[in-house]
PDB file of C-alpha atoms in Angstrom:
ATOM      1  CA  MET H   1       0.000   0.000   0.000  1.00 48.00           C
ATOM      2  CA  LEU H   2       1.185   3.495  -0.806  1.00 47.00           C
ATOM      3  CA  ARG H   3       1.815   5.724   2.209  1.00 49.00           C
ATOM      4  CA  PHE H   4       1.770   9.465   2.177  1.00 45.00           C
ATOM      5  CA  PRO H   5       3.139  10.979   5.434  1.00 51.00           C
ATOM      6  CA  GLY H   6       0.638  13.050   7.402  1.00 53.00           C
ATOM      7  CA  LYS H   7      -2.407  11.826   5.425  1.00 47.00           C
ATOM      8  CA  THR H   8      -5.381   9.819   6.629  1.00 48.00           C
ATOM      9  CA  ALA H   9      -6.205   6.482   5.031  1.00 46.00           C
ATOM     10  CA  ALA H  10      -9.024   8.086   3.015  1.00 44.00           C
ATOM     11  CA  ALA H  11      -6.763  10.879   1.770  1.00 44.00           C
ATOM     12  CA  THR H  12      -4.074   8.330   0.890  1.00 41.00           C
ATOM     13  CA  LEU H  13      -6.607   6.243  -1.046  1.00 39.00           C
ATOM     14  CA  LEU H  14      -7.896   9.329  -2.860  1.00 39.00           C
ATOM     15  CA  ALA H  15      -4.357  10.389  -3.804  1.00 43.00           C
ATOM     16  CA  ALA H  16      -3.545   6.897  -5.078  1.00 41.00           C
ATOM     17  CA  ALA H  17      -6.780   6.714  -7.112  1.00 41.00           C
ATOM     18  CA  THR H  18      -6.088  10.132  -8.634  1.00 39.00           C
ATOM     19  CA  ALA H  19      -2.558   9.105  -9.557  1.00 41.00           C
ATOM     20  CA  LEU H  20      -3.824   5.905 -11.215  1.00 37.00           C
ATOM     21  CA  THR H  21      -6.523   7.777 -13.123  1.00 36.00           C
ATOM     22  CA  MET H  22      -4.050  10.359 -14.414  1.00 37.00           C
ATOM     23  CA  THR H  23      -1.638   7.615 -15.468  1.00 36.00           C
ATOM     24  CA  ALA H  24      -4.392   5.678 -17.260  1.00 39.00           C
ATOM     25  CA  CYS H  25      -5.553   8.757 -19.175  1.00 39.00           C
ATOM     26  CA  SER H  26      -2.117   9.992 -20.208  1.00 39.00           C
ATOM     27  CA  GLY H  27      -0.869   7.120 -22.366  1.00 40.00           C
ATOM     28  CA  THR H  28      -1.929   5.662 -25.651  1.00 38.00           C
ATOM     29  CA  SER H  29      -4.264   2.747 -25.572  1.00 38.00           C
ATOM     30  CA  SER H  30      -3.869  -0.529 -27.366  1.00 37.00           C
ATOM     31  CA  HIS H  31      -7.560  -1.267 -26.921  1.00 35.00           C
ATOM     32  CA  PRO H  32      -9.088  -2.153 -30.334  1.00 35.00           C
ATOM     33  CA  ALA H  33     -11.916   0.365 -29.926  1.00 37.00           C
ATOM     34  CA  ALA H  34      -9.355   3.171 -29.662  1.00 36.00           C
ATOM     35  CA  ALA H  35      -7.657   2.251 -32.927  1.00 35.00           C
ATOM     36  CA  PRO H  36      -8.312   4.696 -35.769  1.00 33.00           C
ATOM     37  CA  THR H  37     -10.551   3.514 -38.563  1.00 33.00           C
ATOM     38  CA  SER H  38     -10.406   4.413 -42.202  1.00 31.00           C
ATOM     39  CA  THR H  39     -12.790   4.311 -45.100  1.00 32.00           C
ATOM     40  CA  PRO H  40     -11.638   2.419 -48.194  1.00 32.00           C
ATOM     41  CA  SER H  41     -10.497   4.778 -50.918  1.00 31.00           C
ATOM     42  CA  THR H  42     -11.395   2.460 -53.761  1.00 31.00           C
ATOM     43  CA  PRO H  43     -14.956   2.320 -55.036  1.00 32.00           C
ATOM     44  CA  SER H  44     -17.008  -0.571 -53.768  1.00 33.00           C
ATOM     45  CA  SER H  45     -18.820  -2.814 -56.160  1.00 33.00           C
ATOM     46  CA  SER H  46     -20.987  -4.552 -53.594  1.00 34.00           C
ATOM     47  CA  SER H  47     -24.715  -4.095 -53.852  1.00 35.00           C
ATOM     48  CA  GLY H  48     -27.235  -3.522 -51.127  1.00 36.00           C
ATOM     49  CA  SER H  49     -30.279  -5.659 -50.514  1.00 36.00           C
ATOM     50  CA  GLY H  50     -32.851  -2.912 -50.129  1.00 39.00           C
ATOM     51  CA  THR H  51     -32.740  -3.206 -46.340  1.00 37.00           C
ATOM     52  CA  THR H  52     -33.030  -0.552 -43.684  1.00 40.00           C
ATOM     53  CA  GLY H  53     -29.916   1.270 -42.477  1.00 41.00           C
ATOM     54  CA  THR H  54     -27.012   3.181 -43.903  1.00 40.00           C
ATOM     55  CA  PRO H  55     -24.474   1.011 -45.705  1.00 39.00           C
ATOM     56  CA  VAL H  56     -20.908   2.232 -45.952  1.00 39.00           C
ATOM     57  CA  SER H  57     -19.770   2.463 -49.539  1.00 47.00           C
ATOM     58  CA  ALA H  58     -17.550   4.651 -51.702  1.00 65.00           C
ATOM     59  CA  SER H  59     -20.279   4.549 -54.362  1.00 94.00           C
ATOM     60  CA  GLN H  60     -23.115   5.865 -52.240  1.00 98.00           C
ATOM     61  CA  ILE H  61     -25.548   8.739 -52.546  1.00 98.00           C
ATOM     62  CA  VAL H  62     -27.453   9.802 -49.447  1.00 98.00           C
ATOM     63  CA  ILE H  63     -30.763  11.642 -49.601  1.00 98.00           C
ATOM     64  CA  ALA H  64     -31.304  13.974 -46.645  1.00 98.00           C
ATOM     65  CA  ASN H  65     -33.164  17.274 -46.245  1.00 98.00           C
ATOM     66  CA  PHE H  66     -34.494  17.012 -49.804  1.00 98.00           C
ATOM     67  CA  ALA H  67     -30.998  16.936 -51.322  1.00 98.00           C
ATOM     68  CA  PHE H  68     -28.604  14.373 -52.809  1.00 98.00           C
ATOM     69  CA  SER H  69     -25.164  14.074 -51.221  1.00 98.00           C
ATOM     70  CA  PRO H  70     -22.772  14.164 -52.874  1.00 98.00           C
ATOM     71  CA  THR H  71     -24.427  16.139 -55.638  1.00 97.00           C
ATOM     72  CA  ASP H  72     -21.808  14.895 -58.135  1.00 98.00           C
ATOM     73  CA  LEU H  73     -20.525  11.308 -57.854  1.00 98.00           C
ATOM     74  CA  SER H  74     -17.810   9.732 -60.032  1.00 97.00           C
ATOM     75  CA  VAL H  75     -17.979   5.979 -60.582  1.00 98.00           C
ATOM     76  CA  ALA H  76     -16.540   3.323 -62.857  1.00 97.00           C
ATOM     77  CA  PRO H  77     -18.611   2.009 -65.789  1.00 97.00           C
ATOM     78  CA  GLY H  78     -21.045  -0.654 -64.608  1.00 97.00           C
ATOM     79  CA  GLN H  79     -20.379   0.031 -60.906  1.00 97.00           C
ATOM     80  CA  THR H  80     -23.156  -0.539 -58.380  1.00 97.00           C
ATOM     81  CA  VAL H  81     -24.350   2.644 -56.671  1.00 98.00           C
ATOM     82  CA  THR H  82     -26.244   2.522 -53.380  1.00 98.00           C
ATOM     83  CA  VAL H  83     -28.822   5.206 -52.651  1.00 98.00           C
ATOM     84  CA  VAL H  84     -29.825   5.739 -49.010  1.00 98.00           C
ATOM     85  CA  ASN H  85     -32.991   7.663 -48.167  1.00 98.00           C
ATOM     86  CA  ASN H  86     -32.499   9.339 -44.788  1.00 98.00           C
ATOM     87  CA  ASP H  87     -35.476  11.668 -45.343  1.00 97.00           C
ATOM     88  CA  SER H  88     -38.966  11.319 -43.913  1.00 96.00           C
ATOM     89  CA  THR H  89     -40.605  11.008 -47.327  1.00 97.00           C
ATOM     90  CA  THR H  90     -40.263   8.817 -50.426  1.00 98.00           C
ATOM     91  CA  HIS H  91     -37.786   9.822 -53.150  1.00 98.00           C
ATOM     92  CA  THR H  92     -36.362   8.468 -56.421  1.00 98.00           C
ATOM     93  CA  LEU H  93     -33.029   8.850 -58.174  1.00 98.00           C
ATOM     94  CA  THR H  94     -33.753   8.827 -61.901  1.00 98.00           C
ATOM     95  CA  ALA H  95     -31.632   9.707 -64.944  1.00 98.00           C
ATOM     96  CA  THR H  96     -33.079  12.742 -66.733  1.00 97.00           C
ATOM     97  CA  THR H  97     -32.404  11.471 -70.252  1.00 89.00           C
ATOM     98  CA  GLY H  98     -33.118   8.032 -71.578  1.00 88.00           C
ATOM     99  CA  LYS H  99     -33.471   5.176 -69.155  1.00 92.00           C
ATOM    100  CA  ALA H 100     -29.853   5.015 -67.997  1.00 96.00           C
ATOM    101  CA  PHE H 101     -30.868   4.292 -64.372  1.00 97.00           C
ATOM    102  CA  ASP H 102     -33.848   4.610 -62.063  1.00 97.00           C
ATOM    103  CA  THR H 103     -34.159   3.437 -58.472  1.00 97.00           C
ATOM    104  CA  GLY H 104     -37.936   3.613 -58.428  1.00 97.00           C
ATOM    105  CA  ASP H 105     -39.532   4.762 -55.178  1.00 98.00           C
ATOM    106  CA  ILE H 106     -37.256   4.601 -52.109  1.00 98.00           C
ATOM    107  CA  ALA H 107     -39.261   4.733 -48.880  1.00 98.00           C
ATOM    108  CA  PRO H 108     -37.924   6.657 -45.863  1.00 98.00           C
ATOM    109  CA  GLY H 109     -35.119   4.758 -44.111  1.00 98.00           C
ATOM    110  CA  LYS H 110     -34.652   2.351 -47.041  1.00 98.00           C
ATOM    111  CA  THR H 111     -31.927   1.849 -49.638  1.00 98.00           C
ATOM    112  CA  ALA H 112     -31.894   0.987 -53.313  1.00 98.00           C
ATOM    113  CA  THR H 113     -29.140   0.197 -55.776  1.00 98.00           C
ATOM    114  CA  PHE H 114     -28.624   0.733 -59.468  1.00 97.00           C
ATOM    115  CA  THR H 115     -25.888  -0.099 -61.932  1.00 97.00           C
ATOM    116  CA  ALA H 116     -24.050   2.835 -63.480  1.00 97.00           C
ATOM    117  CA  PRO H 117     -24.101   2.971 -67.277  1.00 97.00           C
ATOM    118  CA  THR H 118     -21.236   1.174 -69.019  1.00 97.00           C
ATOM    119  CA  THR H 119     -20.649   4.123 -71.356  1.00 96.00           C
ATOM    120  CA  PRO H 120     -18.442   6.855 -69.852  1.00 97.00           C
ATOM    121  CA  GLY H 121     -20.091  10.252 -69.655  1.00 97.00           C
ATOM    122  CA  THR H 122     -22.022  12.676 -67.489  1.00 98.00           C
ATOM    123  CA  TYR H 123     -25.537  11.675 -66.490  1.00 98.00           C
ATOM    124  CA  SER H 124     -27.884  14.174 -64.828  1.00 98.00           C
ATOM    125  CA  TYR H 125     -30.489  12.825 -62.433  1.00 98.00           C
ATOM    126  CA  ILE H 126     -33.462  14.060 -60.412  1.00 98.00           C
ATOM    127  CA  CYS H 127     -36.009  12.877 -57.895  1.00 98.00           C
ATOM    128  CA  THR H 128     -39.115  12.457 -60.050  1.00 97.00           C
ATOM    129  CA  ILE H 129     -41.323  13.232 -57.041  1.00 97.00           C
ATOM    130  CA  HIS H 130     -39.428  16.405 -56.054  1.00 97.00           C
ATOM    131  CA  GLN H 131     -37.949  17.628 -59.337  1.00 96.00           C
ATOM    132  CA  PHE H 132     -36.001  20.472 -57.699  1.00 97.00           C
ATOM    133  CA  MET H 133     -33.683  17.756 -56.326  1.00 98.00           C
ATOM    134  CA  HIS H 134     -30.907  17.044 -58.840  1.00 97.00           C
ATOM    135  CA  GLY H 135     -27.367  15.765 -59.201  1.00 98.00           C
ATOM    136  CA  THR H 136     -24.860  14.320 -61.629  1.00 98.00           C
ATOM    137  CA  LEU H 137     -23.398  10.844 -62.028  1.00 98.00           C
ATOM    138  CA  ILE H 138     -20.005  10.947 -63.755  1.00 98.00           C
ATOM    139  CA  VAL H 139     -18.978   7.643 -65.327  1.00 98.00           C
ATOM    140  CA  LYS H 140     -15.242   7.474 -66.113  1.00 95.00           C
TER     141      LYS H 140
END
């Protein structure tokens, strides 16, 4: 037991606990939860299953506050793109010309996927329900 001259047992215990706490907080931890995480920098080609939740993907567009994010997304030809609807209303993500891609209706809290066109180019898209929502898919 640590002894501090002139201190009561309670004061000694408090001093020892404080010293241990300060020592525990001052170093780096090797605990796995403290390890930094990183997001893959390469586009993902995995597809979602239309389930609830927010998948993590480099080829993902999130709908929130009646806006697409990111507004412009670059993908590889034929890559799978996941669209997550974090809004409280149904949305779509639909190419404005031709039938290059269309998610159909995506209910609140749900996801949908589509395959990017195989021809490189710039493809504008909108929400067909809220046509002020727009973005661009860049296939390179």
